[in-house]
Every structure is written in C-alpha cells, then in structure tokens.
Amino acid sequence: MSNLKNKSTFLLDMDGTIFLGNELIEGAVDFLRAIKKSGRRYIFLTNNSSKSKSIYVEKLRNLGIDADKEEIFTSGEATTRYLKRQHKGAKVYLLGTPALEEEFISEGFEVIKERGQDIDFVVLGFDTTLTYEKLWGACEYISKGVEYIATHPDFNCPLPQGAFMPDAGAMAALIEASTGKKPKVIGKPNKEVVESISDKYGLDKSTMVMVGDRLYTDVQTGINAGITSVVVFSGETKEFDYKSSSIRADYAFASVKEMISQI
Ligand SMILES: [Mg+2]
C-alpha cells in the first residue's frame, strides 16, 4: 500500500465526494486547501460529457471553491485525447451536445452530421440534444462497422432529490438493441481516462490517487488504471455496504475531512 503523503495529484470525483447536490461536504474546502498548501494539485474528474468546463468552474465557485478550467477533466476531454492518440483530425459522427461538439472541433476533429459519409468514428456522449435522426445515422454507421466509442457508461445522471436524467449508457443500450454492438467506453471506470490525464498533464501514474464515493466507478477506475484509490463514505457507498463489497480501495475514510491529516 502506498502512502498518501507521497502522492502529488488527487483525482477527485465531485458529487458525493466534494459536494452533495448543491451543498458542500463538510471539510471539503479545508481538504482542497491542504492539498494546494503543500504544493500539490487536484483535478476534478467527471463522467458528464454534456457540459462545458465553465459550468463546473461556476458551480464550484458558487460553493466557495476557487477552481479553474485546468482543474476540471471531463469524459469528453478524455475521449478527444484518446481519439487523437489513435487518429488525429479524424472524421467523427457525434451524438453530443453543442458544448461537446465545440470541444471536438477545437481539438481538430471534423464533425460530420450527414449520413452515408466516409467517417472514422461514431462517438456517443451524454447527448441532451439527441434526436431520432442522429440515432438513426449512428446505428447505420455502427452496423456498417465504423468504430464506435462512448464517452462514459452511466445509465442515469443523478439530480437533486432523487431525480435523474437518462444518460449515455441508456442511449448505448438502444443502439445495441438495434445494431448488436457495444461501444468502447473511455470515462470512469476505464483506465483510458487516467491515461488521458497522464498524457495531458505529463504525470506519472504512480503519483496519482483517485478519490470518490462510488466503488464501481471511482474506486474501480483506480484499480483498472493501476493507481492508488480512496473511497469516501460521504456519498453513495456506506461503510456497511463497503464491508461486504468485493471492490476494495487502498484507503477508506468517512469523508475528505478525515483525509486531511493523512495527506
Ligand atoms: Mg460521486
């Protein structure tokens, strides 16, 4: 087991780890300050590929956390970085929001909207602007054998008070029913998201630690990527459930507040 005091980059899940809905988790600001004060860094990691980074910067700032865009990493960015490593400037048929489309264009991809074109990838994001026409086109390309990528696997995106929105995983289930094909998935819990961060910031994986409240996404990301993992019991996972889970983190804390003295 590696000592948390030796880690220089904290990859942080947000909901359930730093805040819960619209409320800060107690001690989160002190935890973040402690990281910075010791000359280390944190990167907020979200699987949500529907929003631009400025939305998260604003949300964190409203909660009293001073964050900038360089400290936010989305599954959308993980995907553009992954695809760039495969095929720079590729032609992409995208199921995504205007914010995700902008991200693809600014990273040098050609976003193709018509059917029947010669394209390199179909990319499925959390498309809150999804239409039947887009789905139909994607199914056509995928069934013809075009490489198919999803930004993340979540079936639902949680909202405050137990509400939710159907997410990319649910859209992928529809596409699978039509084409029989599953996407290659980039976001948490897959190792590609950590590899994209390592690539972007020039960081060695041995310096990173993944902190989050979900075992099957956050902790599993650490396991899949071969980095240290921490589960906090301030969100979805309760200490009681963790006792019987087969997914084991390197460290477990009640919340990030209890981590402060250990980092
Ligand atoms: Mg969470």
PDB file of C-alpha atoms and ligand atoms in Angstrom:
ATOM      1  CA  MET A   1       0.000   0.000   0.000  1.00  0.00           C
ATOM      2  CA  SER A   2       1.373   3.380  -0.910  1.00  0.00           C
ATOM      3  CA  ASN A   3       1.420   6.348   1.442  1.00  0.00           C
ATOM      4  CA  LEU A   4      -0.950   9.191   0.564  1.00  0.00           C
ATOM      5  CA  LYS A   5       1.654  11.731   1.673  1.00  0.00           C
ATOM      6  CA  ASN A   6       3.759  10.684  -1.345  1.00  0.00           C
ATOM      7  CA  LYS A   7       1.008  11.395  -3.868  1.00  0.00           C
ATOM      8  CA  SER A   8       1.176  14.650  -5.794  1.00  0.00           C
ATOM      9  CA  THR A   9      -2.047  14.576  -7.842  1.00  0.00           C
ATOM     10  CA  PHE A  10      -5.501  13.971  -6.404  1.00  0.00           C
ATOM     11  CA  LEU A  11      -8.129  12.962  -8.966  1.00  0.00           C
ATOM     12  CA  LEU A  12     -11.392  13.935  -7.336  1.00  0.00           C
ATOM     13  CA  ASP A  13     -14.899  12.824  -8.047  1.00  0.00           C
ATOM     14  CA  MET A  14     -17.292  15.713  -7.363  1.00  0.00           C
ATOM     15  CA  ASP A  15     -20.846  14.694  -6.402  1.00  0.00           C
ATOM     16  CA  GLY A  16     -20.793  12.678  -3.180  1.00  0.00           C
ATOM     17  CA  THR A  17     -17.120  13.499  -2.603  1.00  0.00           C
ATOM     18  CA  ILE A  18     -16.766  17.321  -2.614  1.00  0.00           C
ATOM     19  CA  PHE A  19     -20.425  18.320  -2.684  1.00  0.00           C
ATOM     20  CA  LEU A  20     -23.773  16.621  -2.388  1.00  0.00           C
ATOM     21  CA  GLY A  21     -26.216  18.171  -4.868  1.00  0.00           C
ATOM     22  CA  ASN A  22     -25.917  21.865  -4.111  1.00  0.00           C
ATOM     23  CA  GLU A  23     -24.233  21.601  -0.711  1.00  0.00           C
ATOM     24  CA  LEU A  24     -20.568  21.365   0.136  1.00  0.00           C
ATOM     25  CA  ILE A  25     -19.450  18.325   2.091  1.00  0.00           C
ATOM     26  CA  GLU A  26     -18.090  19.427   5.456  1.00  0.00           C
ATOM     27  CA  GLY A  27     -14.329  19.884   5.400  1.00  0.00           C
ATOM     28  CA  ALA A  28     -14.072  19.813   1.583  1.00  0.00           C
ATOM     29  CA  VAL A  29     -12.671  23.357   1.324  1.00  0.00           C
ATOM     30  CA  ASP A  30     -10.065  22.633   4.032  1.00  0.00           C
ATOM     31  CA  PHE A  31      -9.132  19.404   2.256  1.00  0.00           C
ATOM     32  CA  LEU A  32      -8.587  21.224  -1.048  1.00  0.00           C
ATOM     33  CA  ARG A  33      -6.607  23.973   0.680  1.00  0.00           C
ATOM     34  CA  ALA A  34      -4.396  21.392   2.381  1.00  0.00           C
ATOM     35  CA  ILE A  35      -3.532  19.873  -0.989  1.00  0.00           C
ATOM     36  CA  LYS A  36      -2.633  23.230  -2.523  1.00  0.00           C
ATOM     37  CA  LYS A  37      -0.803  24.493   0.554  1.00  0.00           C
ATOM     38  CA  SER A  38       1.534  21.540   0.339  1.00  0.00           C
ATOM     39  CA  GLY A  39       2.329  22.394  -3.294  1.00  0.00           C
ATOM     40  CA  ARG A  40       0.319  19.557  -4.794  1.00  0.00           C
ATOM     41  CA  ARG A  41      -2.602  19.529  -7.207  1.00  0.00           C
ATOM     42  CA  TYR A  42      -6.124  18.225  -7.623  1.00  0.00           C
ATOM     43  CA  ILE A  43      -8.119  17.574 -10.767  1.00  0.00           C
ATOM     44  CA  PHE A  44     -11.898  17.266 -10.637  1.00  0.00           C
ATOM     45  CA  LEU A  45     -12.960  14.321 -12.734  1.00  0.00           C
ATOM     46  CA  THR A  46     -16.481  13.998 -14.116  1.00  0.00           C
ATOM     47  CA  ASN A  47     -18.073  11.467 -16.418  1.00  0.00           C
ATOM     48  CA  ASN A  48     -20.613  14.042 -17.570  1.00  0.00           C
ATOM     49  CA  SER A  49     -19.767  14.893 -21.208  1.00  0.00           C
ATOM     50  CA  SER A  50     -22.775  17.162 -21.784  1.00  0.00           C
ATOM     51  CA  LYS A  51     -21.481  20.347 -20.163  1.00  0.00           C
ATOM     52  CA  SER A  52     -18.578  22.678 -20.786  1.00  0.00           C
ATOM     53  CA  LYS A  53     -15.903  23.084 -18.125  1.00  0.00           C
ATOM     54  CA  SER A  54     -17.009  26.645 -17.359  1.00  0.00           C
ATOM     55  CA  ILE A  55     -20.287  25.259 -15.917  1.00  0.00           C
ATOM     56  CA  TYR A  56     -18.275  23.256 -13.346  1.00  0.00           C
ATOM     57  CA  VAL A  57     -15.951  26.171 -12.594  1.00  0.00           C
ATOM     58  CA  GLU A  58     -19.035  28.275 -11.883  1.00  0.00           C
ATOM     59  CA  LYS A  59     -20.676  25.604  -9.731  1.00  0.00           C
ATOM     60  CA  LEU A  60     -17.503  25.128  -7.660  1.00  0.00           C
ATOM     61  CA  ARG A  61     -17.033  28.887  -7.303  1.00  0.00           C
ATOM     62  CA  ASN A  62     -20.622  29.266  -6.114  1.00  0.00           C
ATOM     63  CA  LEU A  63     -19.822  26.710  -3.429  1.00  0.00           C
ATOM     64  CA  GLY A  64     -16.753  28.693  -2.356  1.00  0.00           C
ATOM     65  CA  ILE A  65     -14.132  26.606  -4.169  1.00  0.00           C
ATOM     66  CA  ASP A  66     -11.736  28.529  -6.343  1.00  0.00           C
ATOM     67  CA  ALA A  67     -11.287  26.338  -9.410  1.00  0.00           C
ATOM     68  CA  ASP A  68     -10.143  26.986 -12.961  1.00  0.00           C
ATOM     69  CA  LYS A  69     -10.707  25.108 -16.203  1.00  0.00           C
ATOM     70  CA  GLU A  70      -7.322  23.394 -15.987  1.00  0.00           C
ATOM     71  CA  GLU A  71      -8.555  21.675 -12.828  1.00  0.00           C
ATOM     72  CA  ILE A  72     -11.613  20.128 -14.494  1.00  0.00           C
ATOM     73  CA  PHE A  73     -11.367  16.993 -16.614  1.00  0.00           C
ATOM     74  CA  THR A  74     -14.444  15.527 -18.322  1.00  0.00           C
ATOM     75  CA  SER A  75     -15.027  12.202 -20.062  1.00  0.00           C
ATOM     76  CA  GLY A  76     -15.450  14.295 -23.241  1.00  0.00           C
ATOM     77  CA  GLU A  77     -11.869  15.555 -22.967  1.00  0.00           C
ATOM     78  CA  ALA A  78     -10.654  12.056 -22.108  1.00  0.00           C
ATOM     79  CA  THR A  79     -12.303  10.897 -25.338  1.00  0.00           C
ATOM     80  CA  THR A  80     -10.822  13.601 -27.598  1.00  0.00           C
ATOM     81  CA  ARG A  81      -7.372  12.813 -26.157  1.00  0.00           C
ATOM     82  CA  TYR A  82      -7.858   9.077 -26.637  1.00  0.00           C
ATOM     83  CA  LEU A  83      -9.019   9.551 -30.247  1.00  0.00           C
ATOM     84  CA  LYS A  84      -6.159  11.937 -31.025  1.00  0.00           C
ATOM     85  CA  ARG A  85      -3.739   9.211 -29.996  1.00  0.00           C
ATOM     86  CA  GLN A  86      -5.489   6.845 -32.464  1.00  0.00           C
ATOM     87  CA  HIS A  87      -6.183   9.183 -35.379  1.00  0.00           C
ATOM     88  CA  LYS A  88      -5.519  12.913 -35.333  1.00  0.00           C
ATOM     89  CA  GLY A  89      -8.046  15.021 -37.285  1.00  0.00           C
ATOM     90  CA  ALA A  90     -10.431  12.098 -37.701  1.00  0.00           C
ATOM     91  CA  LYS A  91     -13.935  12.469 -39.127  1.00  0.00           C
ATOM     92  CA  VAL A  92     -16.428  11.920 -36.336  1.00  0.00           C
ATOM     93  CA  TYR A  93     -20.181  11.385 -36.313  1.00  0.00           C
ATOM     94  CA  LEU A  94     -21.063  12.757 -32.910  1.00  0.00           C
ATOM     95  CA  LEU A  95     -24.023  12.221 -30.638  1.00  0.00           C
ATOM     96  CA  GLY A  96     -23.336  15.076 -28.271  1.00  0.00           C
ATOM     97  CA  THR A  97     -24.383  18.498 -27.045  1.00  0.00           C
ATOM     98  CA  PRO A  98     -23.185  21.715 -28.740  1.00  0.00           C
ATOM     99  CA  ALA A  99     -20.607  22.012 -25.891  1.00  0.00           C
ATOM    100  CA  LEU A 100     -19.138  18.593 -26.727  1.00  0.00           C
ATOM    101  CA  GLU A 101     -19.221  19.373 -30.443  1.00  0.00           C
ATOM    102  CA  GLU A 102     -17.235  22.559 -29.798  1.00  0.00           C
ATOM    103  CA  GLU A 103     -14.668  20.561 -27.838  1.00  0.00           C
ATOM    104  CA  PHE A 104     -14.233  18.103 -30.730  1.00  0.00           C
ATOM    105  CA  ILE A 105     -13.883  20.886 -33.293  1.00  0.00           C
ATOM    106  CA  SER A 106     -11.368  22.802 -31.153  1.00  0.00           C
ATOM    107  CA  GLU A 107      -9.300  19.608 -30.846  1.00  0.00           C
ATOM    108  CA  GLY A 108      -9.074  19.393 -34.637  1.00  0.00           C
ATOM    109  CA  PHE A 109     -11.715  16.768 -35.424  1.00  0.00           C
ATOM    110  CA  GLU A 110     -14.069  17.072 -38.357  1.00  0.00           C
ATOM    111  CA  VAL A 111     -17.625  16.669 -37.096  1.00  0.00           C
ATOM    112  CA  ILE A 112     -19.795  15.074 -39.779  1.00  0.00           C
ATOM    113  CA  LYS A 113     -23.555  15.422 -39.464  1.00  0.00           C
ATOM    114  CA  GLU A 114     -24.769  13.725 -42.640  1.00  0.00           C
ATOM    115  CA  ARG A 115     -25.419  10.051 -43.147  1.00  0.00           C
ATOM    116  CA  GLY A 116     -23.695   7.992 -45.824  1.00  0.00           C
ATOM    117  CA  GLN A 117     -20.296   9.697 -45.481  1.00  0.00           C
ATOM    118  CA  ASP A 118     -16.838   8.217 -45.150  1.00  0.00           C
ATOM    119  CA  ILE A 119     -16.203   8.621 -41.420  1.00  0.00           C
ATOM    120  CA  ASP A 120     -13.682   7.242 -38.899  1.00  0.00           C
ATOM    121  CA  PHE A 121     -15.596   7.101 -35.617  1.00  0.00           C
ATOM    122  CA  VAL A 122     -19.071   7.313 -34.146  1.00  0.00           C
ATOM    123  CA  VAL A 123     -18.847   8.965 -30.719  1.00  0.00           C
ATOM    124  CA  LEU A 124     -21.668   8.784 -28.206  1.00  0.00           C
ATOM    125  CA  GLY A 125     -21.715  11.366 -25.406  1.00  0.00           C
ATOM    126  CA  PHE A 126     -24.362  12.393 -22.897  1.00  0.00           C
ATOM    127  CA  ASP A 127     -26.451  13.966 -25.654  1.00  0.00           C
ATOM    128  CA  THR A 128     -29.257  16.007 -24.114  1.00  0.00           C
ATOM    129  CA  THR A 129     -29.978  17.252 -27.659  1.00  0.00           C
ATOM    130  CA  LEU A 130     -30.436  13.742 -29.070  1.00  0.00           C
ATOM    131  CA  THR A 131     -32.852  13.316 -31.984  1.00  0.00           C
ATOM    132  CA  TYR A 132     -34.224  10.297 -33.806  1.00  0.00           C
ATOM    133  CA  GLU A 133     -32.313  11.397 -36.902  1.00  0.00           C
ATOM    134  CA  LYS A 134     -28.974  11.344 -35.003  1.00  0.00           C
ATOM    135  CA  LEU A 135     -29.698   7.901 -33.541  1.00  0.00           C
ATOM    136  CA  TRP A 136     -30.677   6.519 -36.909  1.00  0.00           C
ATOM    137  CA  GLY A 137     -27.475   7.810 -38.502  1.00  0.00           C
ATOM    138  CA  ALA A 138     -25.344   6.398 -35.688  1.00  0.00           C
ATOM    139  CA  CYS A 139     -26.988   2.971 -35.945  1.00  0.00           C
ATOM    140  CA  GLU A 140     -26.421   2.965 -39.698  1.00  0.00           C
ATOM    141  CA  TYR A 141     -22.706   3.764 -39.363  1.00  0.00           C
ATOM    142  CA  ILE A 142     -22.169   1.364 -36.459  1.00  0.00           C
ATOM    143  CA  SER A 143     -23.906  -1.524 -38.213  1.00  0.00           C
ATOM    144  CA  LYS A 144     -21.616  -0.943 -41.213  1.00  0.00           C
ATOM    145  CA  GLY A 145     -18.621  -1.471 -38.931  1.00  0.00           C
ATOM    146  CA  VAL A 146     -17.466   2.089 -38.128  1.00  0.00           C
ATOM    147  CA  GLU A 147     -15.506   2.176 -34.861  1.00  0.00           C
ATOM    148  CA  TYR A 148     -17.842   3.142 -32.022  1.00  0.00           C
ATOM    149  CA  ILE A 149     -16.783   4.961 -28.857  1.00  0.00           C
ATOM    150  CA  ALA A 150     -18.781   6.176 -25.826  1.00  0.00           C
ATOM    151  CA  THR A 151     -17.511   8.890 -23.501  1.00  0.00           C
ATOM    152  CA  HIS A 152     -18.783   7.093 -20.373  1.00  0.00           C
ATOM    153  CA  PRO A 153     -21.047   4.190 -19.352  1.00  0.00           C
ATOM    154  CA  ASP A 154     -23.521   5.743 -16.851  1.00  0.00           C
ATOM    155  CA  PHE A 155     -27.163   4.718 -17.389  1.00  0.00           C
ATOM    156  CA  ASN A 156     -28.574   7.647 -15.436  1.00  0.00           C
ATOM    157  CA  CYS A 157     -27.310  11.054 -14.382  1.00  0.00           C
ATOM    158  CA  PRO A 158     -28.432  11.784 -10.806  1.00  0.00           C
ATOM    159  CA  LEU A 159     -30.173  15.058  -9.994  1.00  0.00           C
ATOM    160  CA  PRO A 160     -31.028  16.506  -6.564  1.00  0.00           C
ATOM    161  CA  GLN A 161     -33.902  14.934  -4.589  1.00  0.00           C
ATOM    162  CA  GLY A 162     -33.558  11.517  -6.216  1.00  0.00           C
ATOM    163  CA  ALA A 163     -34.468  12.705  -9.717  1.00  0.00           C
ATOM    164  CA  PHE A 164     -32.405  11.627 -12.721  1.00  0.00           C
ATOM    165  CA  MET A 165     -31.832  12.025 -16.452  1.00  0.00           C
ATOM    166  CA  PRO A 166     -31.258   9.048 -18.784  1.00  0.00           C
ATOM    167  CA  ASP A 167     -27.551   9.134 -19.634  1.00  0.00           C
ATOM    168  CA  ALA A 168     -25.188   7.840 -22.345  1.00  0.00           C
ATOM    169  CA  GLY A 169     -25.316   4.216 -21.137  1.00  0.00           C
ATOM    170  CA  ALA A 170     -29.064   4.130 -21.724  1.00  0.00           C
ATOM    171  CA  MET A 171     -28.565   5.544 -25.235  1.00  0.00           C
ATOM    172  CA  ALA A 172     -25.906   2.894 -25.881  1.00  0.00           C
ATOM    173  CA  ALA A 173     -28.439   0.222 -24.827  1.00  0.00           C
ATOM    174  CA  LEU A 174     -30.828   1.465 -27.521  1.00  0.00           C
ATOM    175  CA  ILE A 175     -28.045   1.412 -30.129  1.00  0.00           C
ATOM    176  CA  GLU A 176     -27.036  -2.090 -29.024  1.00  0.00           C
ATOM    177  CA  ALA A 177     -30.629  -3.306 -29.413  1.00  0.00           C
ATOM    178  CA  SER A 178     -30.605  -2.013 -32.991  1.00  0.00           C
ATOM    179  CA  THR A 179     -27.067  -2.975 -34.091  1.00  0.00           C
ATOM    180  CA  GLY A 180     -25.940  -5.697 -31.672  1.00  0.00           C
ATOM    181  CA  LYS A 181     -22.811  -3.642 -30.971  1.00  0.00           C
ATOM    182  CA  LYS A 182     -21.388  -2.193 -27.765  1.00  0.00           C
ATOM    183  CA  PRO A 183     -19.107   0.855 -27.685  1.00  0.00           C
ATOM    184  CA  LYS A 184     -15.571   1.081 -26.432  1.00  0.00           C
ATOM    185  CA  VAL A 185     -16.008   3.213 -23.285  1.00  0.00           C
ATOM    186  CA  ILE A 186     -13.460   5.840 -22.191  1.00  0.00           C
ATOM    187  CA  GLY A 187     -14.677   7.526 -18.947  1.00  0.00           C
ATOM    188  CA  LYS A 188     -14.642   6.147 -15.403  1.00  0.00           C
ATOM    189  CA  PRO A 189     -14.164   3.225 -14.575  1.00  0.00           C
ATOM    190  CA  ASN A 190     -11.899   2.659 -17.578  1.00  0.00           C
ATOM    191  CA  LYS A 191      -8.149   3.076 -17.491  1.00  0.00           C
ATOM    192  CA  GLU A 192      -8.235   5.304 -20.611  1.00  0.00           C
ATOM    193  CA  VAL A 193      -9.475   8.271 -18.572  1.00  0.00           C
ATOM    194  CA  VAL A 194      -6.419   8.122 -16.307  1.00  0.00           C
ATOM    195  CA  GLU A 195      -4.139   7.607 -19.301  1.00  0.00           C
ATOM    196  CA  SER A 196      -5.618  10.732 -20.898  1.00  0.00           C
ATOM    197  CA  ILE A 197      -4.925  12.736 -17.725  1.00  0.00           C
ATOM    198  CA  SER A 198      -1.402  11.374 -17.526  1.00  0.00           C
ATOM    199  CA  ASP A 199      -0.931  12.371 -21.172  1.00  0.00           C
ATOM    200  CA  LYS A 200      -2.406  15.876 -20.777  1.00  0.00           C
ATOM    201  CA  TYR A 201      -0.554  16.942 -17.620  1.00  0.00           C
ATOM    202  CA  GLY A 202       2.605  14.895 -18.186  1.00  0.00           C
ATOM    203  CA  LEU A 203       2.109  12.972 -14.931  1.00  0.00           C
ATOM    204  CA  ASP A 204       3.388   9.593 -13.927  1.00  0.00           C
ATOM    205  CA  LYS A 205       0.577   7.295 -12.806  1.00  0.00           C
ATOM    206  CA  SER A 206       2.460   6.399  -9.627  1.00  0.00           C
ATOM    207  CA  THR A 207       1.966   9.998  -8.398  1.00  0.00           C
ATOM    208  CA  MET A 208      -1.839   9.906  -8.691  1.00  0.00           C
ATOM    209  CA  VAL A 209      -4.617   8.911  -6.358  1.00  0.00           C
ATOM    210  CA  MET A 210      -8.301   8.559  -7.260  1.00  0.00           C
ATOM    211  CA  VAL A 211     -10.787   9.694  -4.593  1.00  0.00           C
ATOM    212  CA  GLY A 212     -14.535   9.070  -4.862  1.00  0.00           C
ATOM    213  CA  ASP A 213     -17.749   7.828  -3.285  1.00  0.00           C
ATOM    214  CA  ARG A 214     -18.659   5.083  -5.762  1.00  0.00           C
ATOM    215  CA  LEU A 215     -16.930   1.717  -5.725  1.00  0.00           C
ATOM    216  CA  TYR A 216     -17.870   0.547  -9.235  1.00  0.00           C
ATOM    217  CA  THR A 217     -16.862   3.817 -10.907  1.00  0.00           C
ATOM    218  CA  ASP A 218     -14.317   5.775  -8.819  1.00  0.00           C
ATOM    219  CA  VAL A 219     -12.511   3.000  -6.952  1.00  0.00           C
ATOM    220  CA  GLN A 220     -12.722   0.703  -9.982  1.00  0.00           C
ATOM    221  CA  THR A 221     -11.029   3.437 -12.057  1.00  0.00           C
ATOM    222  CA  GLY A 222      -8.089   3.316  -9.662  1.00  0.00           C
ATOM    223  CA  ILE A 223      -7.970  -0.471  -9.868  1.00  0.00           C
ATOM    224  CA  ASN A 224      -8.244  -0.577 -13.686  1.00  0.00           C
ATOM    225  CA  ALA A 225      -5.639   2.135 -14.185  1.00  0.00           C
ATOM    226  CA  GLY A 226      -3.274   0.736 -11.572  1.00  0.00           C
ATOM    227  CA  ILE A 227      -3.310   3.840  -9.360  1.00  0.00           C
ATOM    228  CA  THR A 228      -3.996   4.237  -5.632  1.00  0.00           C
ATOM    229  CA  SER A 229      -7.692   4.550  -4.736  1.00  0.00           C
ATOM    230  CA  VAL A 230      -9.649   6.053  -1.859  1.00  0.00           C
ATOM    231  CA  VAL A 231     -13.337   5.516  -1.068  1.00  0.00           C
ATOM    232  CA  VAL A 232     -15.192   8.119   0.984  1.00  0.00           C
ATOM    233  CA  PHE A 233     -18.476   7.319   2.719  1.00  0.00           C
ATOM    234  CA  SER A 234     -19.973  10.789   2.209  1.00  0.00           C
ATOM    235  CA  GLY A 235     -21.989   9.850  -0.900  1.00  0.00           C
ATOM    236  CA  GLU A 236     -23.363   6.659  -2.409  1.00  0.00           C
ATOM    237  CA  THR A 237     -21.282   3.984  -0.647  1.00  0.00           C
ATOM    238  CA  LYS A 238     -21.987   3.459   3.037  1.00  0.00           C
ATOM    239  CA  GLU A 239     -19.404   1.910   5.344  1.00  0.00           C
ATOM    240  CA  PHE A 240     -21.767  -1.003   5.946  1.00  0.00           C
ATOM    241  CA  ASP A 241     -22.011  -1.824   2.197  1.00  0.00           C
ATOM    242  CA  TYR A 242     -18.266  -1.492   1.770  1.00  0.00           C
ATOM    243  CA  LYS A 243     -17.652  -4.247   4.327  1.00  0.00           C
ATOM    244  CA  SER A 244     -19.287  -6.804   2.041  1.00  0.00           C
ATOM    245  CA  SER A 245     -18.097  -5.437  -1.321  1.00  0.00           C
ATOM    246  CA  SER A 246     -15.558  -7.285  -3.445  1.00  0.00           C
ATOM    247  CA  ILE A 247     -14.266  -3.946  -4.804  1.00  0.00           C
ATOM    248  CA  ARG A 248     -11.501  -2.884  -2.424  1.00  0.00           C
ATOM    249  CA  ALA A 249      -9.970   0.584  -2.206  1.00  0.00           C
ATOM    250  CA  ASP A 250      -6.444   1.155  -0.883  1.00  0.00           C
ATOM    251  CA  TYR A 251      -7.864   3.543   1.718  1.00  0.00           C
ATOM    252  CA  ALA A 252     -11.317   4.272   3.169  1.00  0.00           C
ATOM    253  CA  PHE A 253     -12.415   7.432   5.008  1.00  0.00           C
ATOM    254  CA  ALA A 254     -15.696   8.813   6.334  1.00  0.00           C
ATOM    255  CA  SER A 255     -15.168  11.870   4.118  1.00  0.00           C
ATOM    256  CA  VAL A 256     -12.397  14.051   2.677  1.00  0.00           C
ATOM    257  CA  LYS A 257     -12.359  15.867   6.032  1.00  0.00           C
ATOM    258  CA  GLU A 258     -10.882  12.758   7.657  1.00  0.00           C
ATOM    259  CA  MET A 259      -8.294  12.532   4.876  1.00  0.00           C
ATOM    260  CA  ILE A 260      -6.678  15.872   5.738  1.00  0.00           C
ATOM    261  CA  SER A 261      -4.382  14.554   8.461  1.00  0.00           C
ATOM    262  CA  GLN A 262      -3.356  11.622   6.258  1.00  0.00           C
ATOM    263  CA  ILE A 263      -2.265  13.567   3.191  1.00  0.00           C
TER     264      ILE A 263
HETATM  265 MG    MG B   1     -19.730  10.633  -6.947  1.00  0.00          MG
END
